[in-house]
Amino acid sequence: MPNDSSERRRRVTAQRTGPLLMEGPVEVTLDDGTVVSSDRFCVALCTCRRSRTYPWCDTSHRKPAGPSQTDTQGPEATSELLNP
């Protein structure tokens, strides 16, 4: 029952460019029906789907998805940015 007093509420913290932080312990059911669990006091759930340990976050969201704009423009563009 959702309002059962024996279950305490869990706090979830959403971050704009990072994982969902959730008070643990947690049990997560994946799309394929697999159930994974963690007994940690706080877990980071991946939202970018780049994690090698999905559904747990491994900070892959911090790595650039592709080359930066200055990398694709060559060394001339970089020197123009440094010496206007």
N, CA, C and O atoms as a Maestro MAE file, in Angstrom:
{
 s_m_m2io_version
 :::
 2.0.0
}

f_m_ct {
 s_m_title
 :::
 protein
 m_atom[336] {
  # First column is atom index #
  i_m_mmod_type
  r_m_x_coord
  r_m_y_coord
  r_m_z_coord
  i_m_residue_number
  s_m_chain_name
  s_m_pdb_residue_name
  s_m_pdb_atom_name
  i_m_atomic_number
  :::
  1 25 0.843 -1.168 0.000 1 A "MET " " N  " 7
  2 3 0.000 0.000 0.000 1 A "MET " " CA " 6
  3 2 0.894 1.239 0.000 1 A "MET " " C  " 6
  4 15 1.816 1.321 0.811 1 A "MET " " O  " 8
  5 25 0.641 2.224 -0.906 2 A "PRO " " N  " 7
  6 3 1.526 3.375 -1.037 2 A "PRO " " CA " 6
  7 2 1.662 4.234 0.216 2 A "PRO " " C  " 6
  8 15 2.729 4.806 0.434 2 A "PRO " " O  " 8
  9 25 0.647 4.348 1.033 3 A "ASN " " N  " 7
  10 3 0.717 5.202 2.216 3 A "ASN " " CA " 6
  11 2 0.954 4.411 3.490 3 A "ASN " " C  " 6
  12 15 0.659 4.888 4.586 3 A "ASN " " O  " 8
  13 25 1.483 3.212 3.350 4 A "ASP " " N  " 7
  14 3 1.768 2.367 4.506 4 A "ASP " " CA " 6
  15 2 2.840 3.028 5.370 4 A "ASP " " C  " 6
  16 15 3.899 3.396 4.860 4 A "ASP " " O  " 8
  17 25 2.587 3.181 6.645 5 A "SER " " N  " 7
  18 3 3.531 3.871 7.537 5 A "SER " " CA " 6
  19 2 4.816 3.082 7.753 5 A "SER " " C  " 6
  20 15 5.801 3.645 8.230 5 A "SER " " O  " 8
  21 25 4.834 1.777 7.412 6 A "SER " " N  " 7
  22 3 6.056 0.996 7.592 6 A "SER " " CA " 6
  23 2 7.103 1.321 6.519 6 A "SER " " C  " 6
  24 15 8.286 1.032 6.700 6 A "SER " " O  " 8
  25 25 6.672 1.924 5.400 7 A "GLU " " N  " 7
  26 3 7.607 2.332 4.356 7 A "GLU " " CA " 6
  27 2 7.875 3.815 4.503 7 A "GLU " " C  " 6
  28 15 6.947 4.623 4.488 7 A "GLU " " O  " 8
  29 25 9.149 4.179 4.646 8 A "ARG " " N  " 7
  30 3 9.447 5.602 4.759 8 A "ARG " " CA " 6
  31 2 9.712 6.173 3.367 8 A "ARG " " C  " 6
  32 15 10.141 5.456 2.463 8 A "ARG " " O  " 8
  33 25 9.459 7.438 3.209 9 A "ARG " " N  " 7
  34 3 9.672 8.097 1.927 9 A "ARG " " CA " 6
  35 2 11.144 8.145 1.579 9 A "ARG " " C  " 6
  36 15 11.998 8.268 2.457 9 A "ARG " " O  " 8
  37 25 11.432 8.049 0.305 10 A "ARG " " N  " 7
  38 3 12.804 8.145 -0.193 10 A "ARG " " CA " 6
  39 2 12.995 9.512 -0.810 10 A "ARG " " C  " 6
  40 15 12.094 10.029 -1.471 10 A "ARG " " O  " 8
  41 25 14.149 10.099 -0.604 11 A "ARG " " N  " 7
  42 3 14.460 11.402 -1.191 11 A "ARG " " CA " 6
  43 2 15.241 11.176 -2.479 11 A "ARG " " C  " 6
  44 15 16.210 10.417 -2.499 11 A "ARG " " O  " 8
  45 25 14.815 11.840 -3.562 12 A "VAL " " N  " 7
  46 3 15.490 11.788 -4.852 12 A "VAL " " CA " 6
  47 2 15.896 13.207 -5.213 12 A "VAL " " C  " 6
  48 15 15.080 14.126 -5.148 12 A "VAL " " O  " 8
  49 25 17.157 13.386 -5.595 13 A "THR " " N  " 7
  50 3 17.663 14.701 -5.985 13 A "THR " " CA " 6
  51 2 18.006 14.667 -7.466 13 A "THR " " C  " 6
  52 15 18.871 13.900 -7.888 13 A "THR " " O  " 8
  53 25 17.331 15.498 -8.257 14 A "ALA " " N  " 7
  54 3 17.593 15.577 -9.695 14 A "ALA " " CA " 6
  55 2 18.621 16.672 -9.955 14 A "ALA " " C  " 6
  56 15 18.522 17.775 -9.417 14 A "ALA " " O  " 8
  57 25 19.605 16.353 -10.785 15 A "GLN " " N  " 7
  58 3 20.633 17.317 -11.160 15 A "GLN " " CA " 6
  59 2 20.533 17.565 -12.658 15 A "GLN " " C  " 6
  60 15 20.269 16.642 -13.428 15 A "GLN " " O  " 8
  61 25 20.743 18.797 -13.065 16 A "ARG " " N  " 7
  62 3 20.566 19.158 -14.473 16 A "ARG " " CA " 6
  63 2 21.478 18.359 -15.405 16 A "ARG " " C  " 6
  64 15 21.023 17.873 -16.440 16 A "ARG " " O  " 8
  65 25 22.751 18.218 -15.055 17 A "THR " " N  " 7
  66 3 23.690 17.534 -15.950 17 A "THR " " CA " 6
  67 2 24.326 16.327 -15.289 17 A "THR " " C  " 6
  68 15 25.480 16.005 -15.573 17 A "THR " " O  " 8
  69 25 23.613 15.669 -14.432 18 A "GLY " " N  " 7
  70 3 24.191 14.524 -13.748 18 A "GLY " " CA " 6
  71 2 23.152 13.473 -13.428 18 A "GLY " " C  " 6
  72 15 22.055 13.470 -13.986 18 A "GLY " " O  " 8
  73 25 23.506 12.589 -12.531 19 A "PRO " " N  " 7
  74 3 22.621 11.476 -12.195 19 A "PRO " " CA " 6
  75 2 21.510 11.885 -11.233 19 A "PRO " " C  " 6
  76 15 21.510 12.989 -10.689 19 A "PRO " " O  " 8
  77 25 20.575 10.976 -11.042 20 A "LEU " " N  " 7
  78 3 19.587 11.125 -9.976 20 A "LEU " " CA " 6
  79 2 20.212 10.564 -8.718 20 A "LEU " " C  " 6
  80 15 20.666 9.420 -8.716 20 A "LEU " " O  " 8
  81 25 20.247 11.331 -7.661 21 A "LEU " " N  " 7
  82 3 20.771 10.854 -6.386 21 A "LEU " " CA " 6
  83 2 19.592 10.397 -5.547 21 A "LEU " " C  " 6
  84 15 18.644 11.153 -5.335 21 A "LEU " " O  " 8
  85 25 19.648 9.159 -5.070 22 A "MET " " N  " 7
  86 3 18.528 8.585 -4.336 22 A "MET " " CA " 6
  87 2 19.013 7.970 -3.042 22 A "MET " " C  " 6
  88 15 20.007 7.244 -3.015 22 A "MET " " O  " 8
  89 25 18.290 8.273 -1.957 23 A "GLU " " N  " 7
  90 3 18.616 7.653 -0.676 23 A "GLU " " CA " 6
  91 2 18.359 6.161 -0.783 23 A "GLU " " C  " 6
  92 15 17.344 5.733 -1.331 23 A "GLU " " O  " 8
  93 25 19.281 5.378 -0.259 24 A "GLY " " N  " 7
  94 3 19.179 3.934 -0.345 24 A "GLY " " CA " 6
  95 2 18.735 3.332 0.960 24 A "GLY " " C  " 6
  96 15 18.454 4.055 1.915 24 A "GLY " " O  " 8
  97 25 18.668 2.040 1.016 25 A "PRO " " N  " 7
  98 3 18.944 1.085 -0.051 25 A "PRO " " CA " 6
  99 2 17.843 1.124 -1.108 25 A "PRO " " C  " 6
  100 15 16.710 1.517 -0.829 25 A "PRO " " O  " 8
  101 25 18.202 0.702 -2.347 26 A "VAL " " N  " 7
  102 3 17.251 0.736 -3.454 26 A "VAL " " CA " 6
  103 2 17.240 -0.582 -4.212 26 A "VAL " " C  " 6
  104 15 18.183 -1.371 -4.151 26 A "VAL " " O  " 8
  105 25 16.154 -0.790 -4.919 27 A "GLU " " N  " 7
  106 3 16.002 -1.913 -5.837 27 A "GLU " " CA " 6
  107 2 15.484 -1.322 -7.137 27 A "GLU " " C  " 6
  108 15 14.462 -0.637 -7.137 27 A "GLU " " O  " 8
  109 25 16.176 -1.575 -8.249 28 A "VAL " " N  " 7
  110 3 15.826 -0.989 -9.543 28 A "VAL " " CA " 6
  111 2 15.468 -2.111 -10.504 28 A "VAL " " C  " 6
  112 15 16.206 -3.088 -10.636 28 A "VAL " " O  " 8
  113 25 14.325 -1.963 -11.176 29 A "THR " " N  " 7
  114 3 13.913 -2.909 -12.203 29 A "THR " " CA " 6
  115 2 14.207 -2.285 -13.559 29 A "THR " " C  " 6
  116 15 13.698 -1.209 -13.872 29 A "THR " " O  " 8
  117 25 15.035 -2.960 -14.373 30 A "LEU " " N  " 7
  118 3 15.438 -2.462 -15.679 30 A "LEU " " CA " 6
  119 2 14.386 -2.798 -16.730 30 A "LEU " " C  " 6
  120 15 13.440 -3.538 -16.459 30 A "LEU " " O  " 8
  121 25 14.560 -2.243 -17.944 31 A "ASP " " N  " 7
  122 3 13.616 -2.461 -19.039 31 A "ASP " " CA " 6
  123 2 13.386 -3.935 -19.353 31 A "ASP " " C  " 6
  124 15 12.274 -4.334 -19.696 31 A "ASP " " O  " 8
  125 25 14.443 -4.745 -19.236 32 A "ASP " " N  " 7
  126 3 14.332 -6.164 -19.576 32 A "ASP " " CA " 6
  127 2 13.827 -7.026 -18.424 32 A "ASP " " C  " 6
  128 15 13.768 -8.250 -18.540 32 A "ASP " " O  " 8
  129 25 13.465 -6.390 -17.316 33 A "GLY " " N  " 7
  130 3 12.941 -7.125 -16.166 33 A "GLY " " CA " 6
  131 2 13.990 -7.498 -15.134 33 A "GLY " " C  " 6
  132 15 13.646 -7.973 -14.052 33 A "GLY " " O  " 8
  133 25 15.262 -7.292 -15.445 34 A "THR " " N  " 7
  134 3 16.336 -7.563 -14.503 34 A "THR " " CA " 6
  135 2 16.200 -6.641 -13.288 34 A "THR " " C  " 6
  136 15 15.920 -5.450 -13.427 34 A "THR " " O  " 8
  137 25 16.402 -7.204 -12.104 35 A "VAL " " N  " 7
  138 3 16.329 -6.414 -10.880 35 A "VAL " " CA " 6
  139 2 17.729 -6.322 -10.281 35 A "VAL " " C  " 6
  140 15 18.387 -7.337 -10.051 35 A "VAL " " O  " 8
  141 25 18.173 -5.093 -10.032 36 A "VAL " " N  " 7
  142 3 19.474 -4.858 -9.390 36 A "VAL " " CA " 6
  143 2 19.220 -4.086 -8.112 36 A "VAL " " C  " 6
  144 15 18.256 -3.327 -8.015 36 A "VAL " " O  " 8
  145 25 20.087 -4.283 -7.132 37 A "SER " " N  " 7
  146 3 19.873 -3.602 -5.857 37 A "SER " " CA " 6
  147 2 21.191 -3.082 -5.297 37 A "SER " " C  " 6
  148 15 22.274 -3.545 -5.653 37 A "SER " " O  " 8
  149 25 21.058 -2.108 -4.412 38 A "SER " " N  " 7
  150 3 22.215 -1.535 -3.727 38 A "SER " " CA " 6
  151 2 21.822 -1.256 -2.291 38 A "SER " " C  " 6
  152 15 20.731 -0.752 -2.027 38 A "SER " " O  " 8
  153 25 22.705 -1.582 -1.364 39 A "ASP " " N  " 7
  154 3 22.471 -1.342 0.054 39 A "ASP " " CA " 6
  155 2 23.145 -0.057 0.537 39 A "ASP " " C  " 6
  156 15 23.131 0.237 1.732 39 A "ASP " " O  " 8
  157 25 23.730 0.705 -0.380 40 A "ARG " " N  " 7
  158 3 24.403 1.953 0.002 40 A "ARG " " CA " 6
  159 2 23.397 2.955 0.546 40 A "ARG " " C  " 6
  160 15 22.208 2.865 0.238 40 A "ARG " " O  " 8
  161 25 23.857 3.913 1.353 41 A "PHE " " N  " 7
  162 3 22.956 4.914 1.933 41 A "PHE " " CA " 6
  163 2 22.498 5.932 0.894 41 A "PHE " " C  " 6
  164 15 21.455 6.562 1.067 41 A "PHE " " O  " 8
  165 25 23.275 6.103 -0.197 42 A "CYS " " N  " 7
  166 3 22.891 6.993 -1.292 42 A "CYS " " CA " 6
  167 2 23.454 6.406 -2.584 42 A "CYS " " C  " 6
  168 15 24.617 6.006 -2.639 42 A "CYS " " O  " 8
  169 25 22.619 6.359 -3.623 43 A "VAL " " N  " 7
  170 3 23.067 5.826 -4.911 43 A "VAL " " CA " 6
  171 2 22.857 6.879 -5.987 43 A "VAL " " C  " 6
  172 15 21.972 7.727 -5.877 43 A "VAL " " O  " 8
  173 25 23.684 6.817 -7.034 44 A "ALA " " N  " 7
  174 3 23.565 7.716 -8.178 44 A "ALA " " CA " 6
  175 2 23.059 6.895 -9.354 44 A "ALA " " C  " 6
  176 15 23.738 5.984 -9.828 44 A "ALA " " O  " 8
  177 25 21.854 7.227 -9.821 45 A "LEU " " N  " 7
  178 3 21.251 6.527 -10.946 45 A "LEU " " CA " 6
  179 2 21.558 7.287 -12.229 45 A "LEU " " C  " 6
  180 15 21.289 8.484 -12.328 45 A "LEU " " O  " 8
  181 25 22.122 6.591 -13.208 46 A "CYS " " N  " 7
  182 3 22.528 7.195 -14.473 46 A "CYS " " CA " 6
  183 2 21.318 7.672 -15.263 46 A "CYS " " C  " 6
  184 15 20.314 6.967 -15.365 46 A "CYS " " O  " 8
  185 25 21.421 8.884 -15.825 47 A "THR " " N  " 7
  186 3 20.364 9.403 -16.689 47 A "THR " " CA " 6
  187 2 20.859 9.642 -18.120 47 A "THR " " C  " 6
  188 15 20.050 9.915 -19.007 47 A "THR " " O  " 8
  189 25 22.165 9.544 -18.361 48 A "CYS " " N  " 7
  190 3 22.706 9.789 -19.699 48 A "CYS " " CA " 6
  191 2 22.840 8.494 -20.507 48 A "CYS " " C  " 6
  192 15 23.005 8.539 -21.727 48 A "CYS " " O  " 8
  193 25 22.771 7.365 -19.845 49 A "ARG " " N  " 7
  194 3 22.904 6.032 -20.454 49 A "ARG " " CA " 6
  195 2 24.287 5.758 -21.046 49 A "ARG " " C  " 6
  196 15 24.435 4.844 -21.857 49 A "ARG " " O  " 8
  197 25 25.298 6.530 -20.657 50 A "ARG " " N  " 7
  198 3 26.674 6.263 -21.104 50 A "ARG " " CA " 6
  199 2 27.432 5.374 -20.128 50 A "ARG " " C  " 6
  200 15 28.516 4.889 -20.448 50 A "ARG " " O  " 8
  201 25 26.881 5.160 -18.957 51 A "SER " " N  " 7
  202 3 27.570 4.441 -17.889 51 A "SER " " CA " 6
  203 2 27.844 2.988 -18.272 51 A "SER " " C  " 6
  204 15 26.987 2.307 -18.836 51 A "SER " " O  " 8
  205 25 29.035 2.536 -17.960 52 A "ARG " " N  " 7
  206 3 29.364 1.116 -18.169 52 A "ARG " " CA " 6
  207 2 28.819 0.249 -17.050 52 A "ARG " " C  " 6
  208 15 28.830 -0.978 -17.145 52 A "ARG " " O  " 8
  209 25 28.341 0.891 -15.987 53 A "THR " " N  " 7
  210 3 27.777 0.156 -14.852 53 A "THR " " CA " 6
  211 2 26.290 0.462 -14.703 53 A "THR " " C  " 6
  212 15 25.753 0.423 -13.596 53 A "THR " " O  " 8
  213 25 25.612 0.772 -15.839 54 A "TYR " " N  " 7
  214 3 24.204 1.144 -15.833 54 A "TYR " " CA " 6
  215 2 23.385 0.115 -15.056 54 A "TYR " " C  " 6
  216 15 23.591 -1.081 -15.263 54 A "TYR " " O  " 8
  217 25 22.479 0.509 -14.183 55 A "PRO " " N  " 7
  218 3 21.867 1.811 -14.005 55 A "PRO " " CA " 6
  219 2 22.617 2.727 -13.045 55 A "PRO " " C  " 6
  220 15 22.163 3.840 -12.782 55 A "PRO " " O  " 8
  221 25 23.752 2.286 -12.520 56 A "TRP " " N  " 7
  222 3 24.520 3.115 -11.590 56 A "TRP " " CA " 6
  223 2 25.397 4.075 -12.385 56 A "TRP " " C  " 6
  224 15 25.936 3.707 -13.428 56 A "TRP " " O  " 8
  225 25 25.539 5.283 -11.903 57 A "CYS " " N  " 7
  226 3 26.351 6.300 -12.575 57 A "CYS " " CA " 6
  227 2 27.838 6.006 -12.341 57 A "CYS " " C  " 6
  228 15 28.247 5.668 -11.230 57 A "CYS " " O  " 8
  229 25 28.641 6.140 -13.411 58 A "ASP " " N  " 7
  230 3 30.096 6.013 -13.274 58 A "ASP " " CA " 6
  231 2 30.795 7.306 -13.709 58 A "ASP " " C  " 6
  232 15 31.988 7.295 -14.015 58 A "ASP " " O  " 8
  233 25 30.061 8.406 -13.736 59 A "THR " " N  " 7
  234 3 30.508 9.756 -14.116 59 A "THR " " CA " 6
  235 2 30.845 9.888 -15.600 59 A "THR " " C  " 6
  236 15 31.568 10.810 -15.978 59 A "THR " " O  " 8
  237 25 30.346 9.003 -16.438 60 A "SER " " N  " 7
  238 3 30.569 9.125 -17.879 60 A "SER " " CA " 6
  239 2 29.953 10.393 -18.442 60 A "SER " " C  " 6
  240 15 30.380 10.861 -19.497 60 A "SER " " O  " 8
  241 25 28.970 10.956 -17.775 61 A "HIS " " N  " 7
  242 3 28.336 12.192 -18.244 61 A "HIS " " CA " 6
  243 2 29.306 13.368 -18.228 61 A "HIS " " C  " 6
  244 15 29.048 14.389 -18.866 61 A "HIS " " O  " 8
  245 25 30.409 13.240 -17.515 62 A "ARG " " N  " 7
  246 3 31.398 14.318 -17.445 62 A "ARG " " CA " 6
  247 2 32.293 14.356 -18.670 62 A "ARG " " C  " 6
  248 15 32.901 15.387 -18.960 62 A "ARG " " O  " 8
  249 25 32.384 13.245 -19.397 63 A "LYS " " N  " 7
  250 3 33.253 13.165 -20.561 63 A "LYS " " CA " 6
  251 2 32.528 13.748 -21.769 63 A "LYS " " C  " 6
  252 15 31.327 13.530 -21.925 63 A "LYS " " O  " 8
  253 25 33.235 14.485 -22.630 64 A "PRO " " N  " 7
  254 3 32.584 15.048 -23.813 64 A "PRO " " CA " 6
  255 2 32.058 13.948 -24.731 64 A "PRO " " C  " 6
  256 15 32.684 12.899 -24.879 64 A "PRO " " O  " 8
  257 25 30.920 14.195 -25.336 65 A "ALA " " N  " 7
  258 3 30.305 13.211 -26.229 65 A "ALA " " CA " 6
  259 2 31.034 13.132 -27.561 65 A "ALA " " C  " 6
  260 15 31.031 12.079 -28.200 65 A "ALA " " O  " 8
  261 25 31.655 14.216 -27.991 66 A "GLY " " N  " 7
  262 3 32.371 14.248 -29.269 66 A "GLY " " CA " 6
  263 2 33.430 15.322 -29.240 66 A "GLY " " C  " 6
  264 15 33.682 15.925 -28.196 66 A "GLY " " O  " 8
  265 25 34.064 15.572 -30.401 67 A "PRO " " N  " 7
  266 3 35.111 16.603 -30.434 67 A "PRO " " CA " 6
  267 2 34.512 17.979 -30.191 67 A "PRO " " C  " 6
  268 15 33.373 18.254 -30.568 67 A "PRO " " O  " 8
  269 25 35.306 18.844 -29.551 68 A "SER " " N  " 7
  270 3 34.827 20.203 -29.289 68 A "SER " " CA " 6
  271 2 34.894 21.027 -30.566 68 A "SER " " C  " 6
  272 15 35.510 20.604 -31.544 68 A "SER " " O  " 8
  273 25 34.268 22.194 -30.567 69 A "GLN " " N  " 7
  274 3 34.224 23.043 -31.743 69 A "GLN " " CA " 6
  275 2 35.609 23.507 -32.159 69 A "GLN " " C  " 6
  276 15 35.891 23.582 -33.355 69 A "GLN " " O  " 8
  277 25 36.482 23.822 -31.209 70 A "THR " " N  " 7
  278 3 37.828 24.287 -31.552 70 A "THR " " CA " 6
  279 2 38.657 23.158 -32.157 70 A "THR " " C  " 6
  280 15 39.551 23.422 -32.961 70 A "THR " " O  " 8
  281 25 38.381 21.907 -31.789 71 A "ASP " " N  " 7
  282 3 39.121 20.783 -32.357 71 A "ASP " " CA " 6
  283 2 38.799 20.606 -33.833 71 A "ASP " " C  " 6
  284 15 39.672 20.204 -34.602 71 A "ASP " " O  " 8
  285 25 37.578 20.892 -34.249 72 A "THR " " N  " 7
  286 3 37.161 20.669 -35.625 72 A "THR " " CA " 6
  287 2 37.556 21.825 -36.530 72 A "THR " " C  " 6
  288 15 37.493 21.680 -37.751 72 A "THR " " O  " 8
  289 25 37.964 22.976 -35.979 73 A "GLN " " N  " 7
  290 3 38.309 24.134 -36.794 73 A "GLN " " CA " 6
  291 2 39.808 24.231 -37.070 73 A "GLN " " C  " 6
  292 15 40.226 25.058 -37.881 73 A "GLN " " O  " 8
  293 25 40.597 23.433 -36.438 74 A "GLY " " N  " 7
  294 3 42.027 23.435 -36.698 74 A "GLY " " CA " 6
  295 2 42.794 24.408 -35.823 74 A "GLY " " C  " 6
  296 15 42.185 25.155 -35.058 74 A "GLY " " O  " 8
  297 25 44.136 24.417 -35.919 75 A "PRO " " N  " 7
  298 3 44.971 25.249 -35.046 75 A "PRO " " CA " 6
  299 2 44.808 26.742 -35.306 75 A "PRO " " C  " 6
  300 15 44.986 27.539 -34.385 75 A "PRO " " O  " 8
  301 25 44.470 27.151 -36.552 76 A "GLU " " N  " 7
  302 3 44.307 28.569 -36.841 76 A "GLU " " CA " 6
  303 2 43.195 29.175 -36.009 76 A "GLU " " C  " 6
  304 15 43.345 30.280 -35.487 76 A "GLU " " O  " 8
  305 25 42.077 28.466 -35.876 77 A "ALA " " N  " 7
  306 3 40.941 28.962 -35.098 77 A "ALA " " CA " 6
  307 2 41.303 29.110 -33.634 77 A "ALA " " C  " 6
  308 15 40.867 30.053 -32.972 77 A "ALA " " O  " 8
  309 25 42.101 28.179 -33.125 78 A "THR " " N  " 7
  310 3 42.510 28.236 -31.728 78 A "THR " " CA " 6
  311 2 43.410 29.448 -31.495 78 A "THR " " C  " 6
  312 15 43.250 30.143 -30.491 78 A "THR " " O  " 8
  313 25 44.352 29.714 -32.402 79 A "SER " " N  " 7
  314 3 45.234 30.856 -32.216 79 A "SER " " CA " 6
  315 2 44.480 32.167 -32.341 79 A "SER " " C  " 6
  316 15 44.838 33.140 -31.678 79 A "SER " " O  " 8
  317 25 43.435 32.223 -33.179 80 A "GLU " " N  " 7
  318 3 42.611 33.423 -33.288 80 A "GLU " " CA " 6
  319 2 41.873 33.687 -31.990 80 A "GLU " " C  " 6
  320 15 41.695 34.838 -31.591 80 A "GLU " " O  " 8
  321 25 41.442 32.617 -31.329 81 A "LEU " " N  " 7
  322 3 40.743 32.782 -30.058 81 A "LEU " " CA " 6
  323 2 41.678 33.310 -28.982 81 A "LEU " " C  " 6
  324 15 41.271 34.099 -28.130 81 A "LEU " " O  " 8
  325 25 42.928 32.874 -29.022 82 A "LEU " " N  " 7
  326 3 43.893 33.280 -28.008 82 A "LEU " " CA " 6
  327 2 44.465 34.663 -28.278 82 A "LEU " " C  " 6
  328 15 44.747 35.409 -27.341 82 A "LEU " " O  " 8
  329 25 44.641 35.018 -29.570 83 A "ASN " " N  " 7
  330 3 45.229 36.306 -29.965 83 A "ASN " " CA " 6
  331 2 44.270 37.047 -30.903 83 A "ASN " " C  " 6
  332 15 44.454 37.002 -32.119 83 A "ASN " " O  " 8
  333 25 43.258 37.722 -30.368 84 A "PRO " " N  " 7
  334 3 42.264 38.384 -31.253 84 A "PRO " " CA " 6
  335 2 42.835 39.529 -32.058 84 A "PRO " " C  " 6
  336 15 42.114 40.161 -32.831 84 A "PRO " " O  " 8
  :::
 }
 m_bond[335] {
  # First column is bond index #
  i_m_from
  i_m_to
  i_m_order
  :::
  1 1 2 1
  2 2 3 1
  3 3 4 2
  4 3 5 1
  5 5 6 1
  6 6 7 1
  7 7 8 2
  8 7 9 1
  9 9 10 1
  10 10 11 1
  11 11 12 2
  12 11 13 1
  13 13 14 1
  14 14 15 1
  15 15 16 2
  16 15 17 1
  17 17 18 1
  18 18 19 1
  19 19 20 2
  20 19 21 1
  21 21 22 1
  22 22 23 1
  23 23 24 2
  24 23 25 1
  25 25 26 1
  26 26 27 1
  27 27 28 2
  28 27 29 1
  29 29 30 1
  30 30 31 1
  31 31 32 2
  32 31 33 1
  33 33 34 1
  34 34 35 1
  35 35 36 2
  36 35 37 1
  37 37 38 1
  38 38 39 1
  39 39 40 2
  40 39 41 1
  41 41 42 1
  42 42 43 1
  43 43 44 2
  44 43 45 1
  45 45 46 1
  46 46 47 1
  47 47 48 2
  48 47 49 1
  49 49 50 1
  50 50 51 1
  51 51 52 2
  52 51 53 1
  53 53 54 1
  54 54 55 1
  55 55 56 2
  56 55 57 1
  57 57 58 1
  58 58 59 1
  59 59 60 2
  60 59 61 1
  61 61 62 1
  62 62 63 1
  63 63 64 2
  64 63 65 1
  65 65 66 1
  66 66 67 1
  67 67 68 2
  68 67 69 1
  69 69 70 1
  70 70 71 1
  71 71 72 2
  72 71 73 1
  73 73 74 1
  74 74 75 1
  75 75 76 2
  76 75 77 1
  77 77 78 1
  78 78 79 1
  79 79 80 2
  80 79 81 1
  81 81 82 1
  82 82 83 1
  83 83 84 2
  84 83 85 1
  85 85 86 1
  86 86 87 1
  87 87 88 2
  88 87 89 1
  89 89 90 1
  90 90 91 1
  91 91 92 2
  92 91 93 1
  93 93 94 1
  94 94 95 1
  95 95 96 2
  96 95 97 1
  97 97 98 1
  98 98 99 1
  99 99 100 2
  100 99 101 1
  101 101 102 1
  102 102 103 1
  103 103 104 2
  104 103 105 1
  105 105 106 1
  106 106 107 1
  107 107 108 2
  108 107 109 1
  109 109 110 1
  110 110 111 1
  111 111 112 2
  112 111 113 1
  113 113 114 1
  114 114 115 1
  115 115 116 2
  116 115 117 1
  117 117 118 1
  118 118 119 1
  119 119 120 2
  120 119 121 1
  121 121 122 1
  122 122 123 1
  123 123 124 2
  124 123 125 1
  125 125 126 1
  126 126 127 1
  127 127 128 2
  128 127 129 1
  129 129 130 1
  130 130 131 1
  131 131 132 2
  132 131 133 1
  133 133 134 1
  134 134 135 1
  135 135 136 2
  136 135 137 1
  137 137 138 1
  138 138 139 1
  139 139 140 2
  140 139 141 1
  141 141 142 1
  142 142 143 1
  143 143 144 2
  144 143 145 1
  145 145 146 1
  146 146 147 1
  147 147 148 2
  148 147 149 1
  149 149 150 1
  150 150 151 1
  151 151 152 2
  152 151 153 1
  153 153 154 1
  154 154 155 1
  155 155 156 2
  156 155 157 1
  157 157 158 1
  158 158 159 1
  159 159 160 2
  160 159 161 1
  161 161 162 1
  162 162 163 1
  163 163 164 2
  164 163 165 1
  165 165 166 1
  166 166 167 1
  167 167 168 2
  168 167 169 1
  169 169 170 1
  170 170 171 1
  171 171 172 2
  172 171 173 1
  173 173 174 1
  174 174 175 1
  175 175 176 2
  176 175 177 1
  177 177 178 1
  178 178 179 1
  179 179 180 2
  180 179 181 1
  181 181 182 1
  182 182 183 1
  183 183 184 2
  184 183 185 1
  185 185 186 1
  186 186 187 1
  187 187 188 2
  188 187 189 1
  189 189 190 1
  190 190 191 1
  191 191 192 2
  192 191 193 1
  193 193 194 1
  194 194 195 1
  195 195 196 2
  196 195 197 1
  197 197 198 1
  198 198 199 1
  199 199 200 2
  200 199 201 1
  201 201 202 1
  202 202 203 1
  203 203 204 2
  204 203 205 1
  205 205 206 1
  206 206 207 1
  207 207 208 2
  208 207 209 1
  209 209 210 1
  210 210 211 1
  211 211 212 2
  212 211 213 1
  213 213 214 1
  214 214 215 1
  215 215 216 2
  216 215 217 1
  217 217 218 1
  218 218 219 1
  219 219 220 2
  220 219 221 1
  221 221 222 1
  222 222 223 1
  223 223 224 2
  224 223 225 1
  225 225 226 1
  226 226 227 1
  227 227 228 2
  228 227 229 1
  229 229 230 1
  230 230 231 1
  231 231 232 2
  232 231 233 1
  233 233 234 1
  234 234 235 1
  235 235 236 2
  236 235 237 1
  237 237 238 1
  238 238 239 1
  239 239 240 2
  240 239 241 1
  241 241 242 1
  242 242 243 1
  243 243 244 2
  244 243 245 1
  245 245 246 1
  246 246 247 1
  247 247 248 2
  248 247 249 1
  249 249 250 1
  250 250 251 1
  251 251 252 2
  252 251 253 1
  253 253 254 1
  254 254 255 1
  255 255 256 2
  256 255 257 1
  257 257 258 1
  258 258 259 1
  259 259 260 2
  260 259 261 1
  261 261 262 1
  262 262 263 1
  263 263 264 2
  264 263 265 1
  265 265 266 1
  266 266 267 1
  267 267 268 2
  268 267 269 1
  269 269 270 1
  270 270 271 1
  271 271 272 2
  272 271 273 1
  273 273 274 1
  274 274 275 1
  275 275 276 2
  276 275 277 1
  277 277 278 1
  278 278 279 1
  279 279 280 2
  280 279 281 1
  281 281 282 1
  282 282 283 1
  283 283 284 2
  284 283 285 1
  285 285 286 1
  286 286 287 1
  287 287 288 2
  288 287 289 1
  289 289 290 1
  290 290 291 1
  291 291 292 2
  292 291 293 1
  293 293 294 1
  294 294 295 1
  295 295 296 2
  296 295 297 1
  297 297 298 1
  298 298 299 1
  299 299 300 2
  300 299 301 1
  301 301 302 1
  302 302 303 1
  303 303 304 2
  304 303 305 1
  305 305 306 1
  306 306 307 1
  307 307 308 2
  308 307 309 1
  309 309 310 1
  310 310 311 1
  311 311 312 2
  312 311 313 1
  313 313 314 1
  314 314 315 1
  315 315 316 2
  316 315 317 1
  317 317 318 1
  318 318 319 1
  319 319 320 2
  320 319 321 1
  321 321 322 1
  322 322 323 1
  323 323 324 2
  324 323 325 1
  325 325 326 1
  326 326 327 1
  327 327 328 2
  328 327 329 1
  329 329 330 1
  330 330 331 1
  331 331 332 2
  332 331 333 1
  333 333 334 1
  334 334 335 1
  335 335 336 2
  :::
 }
}
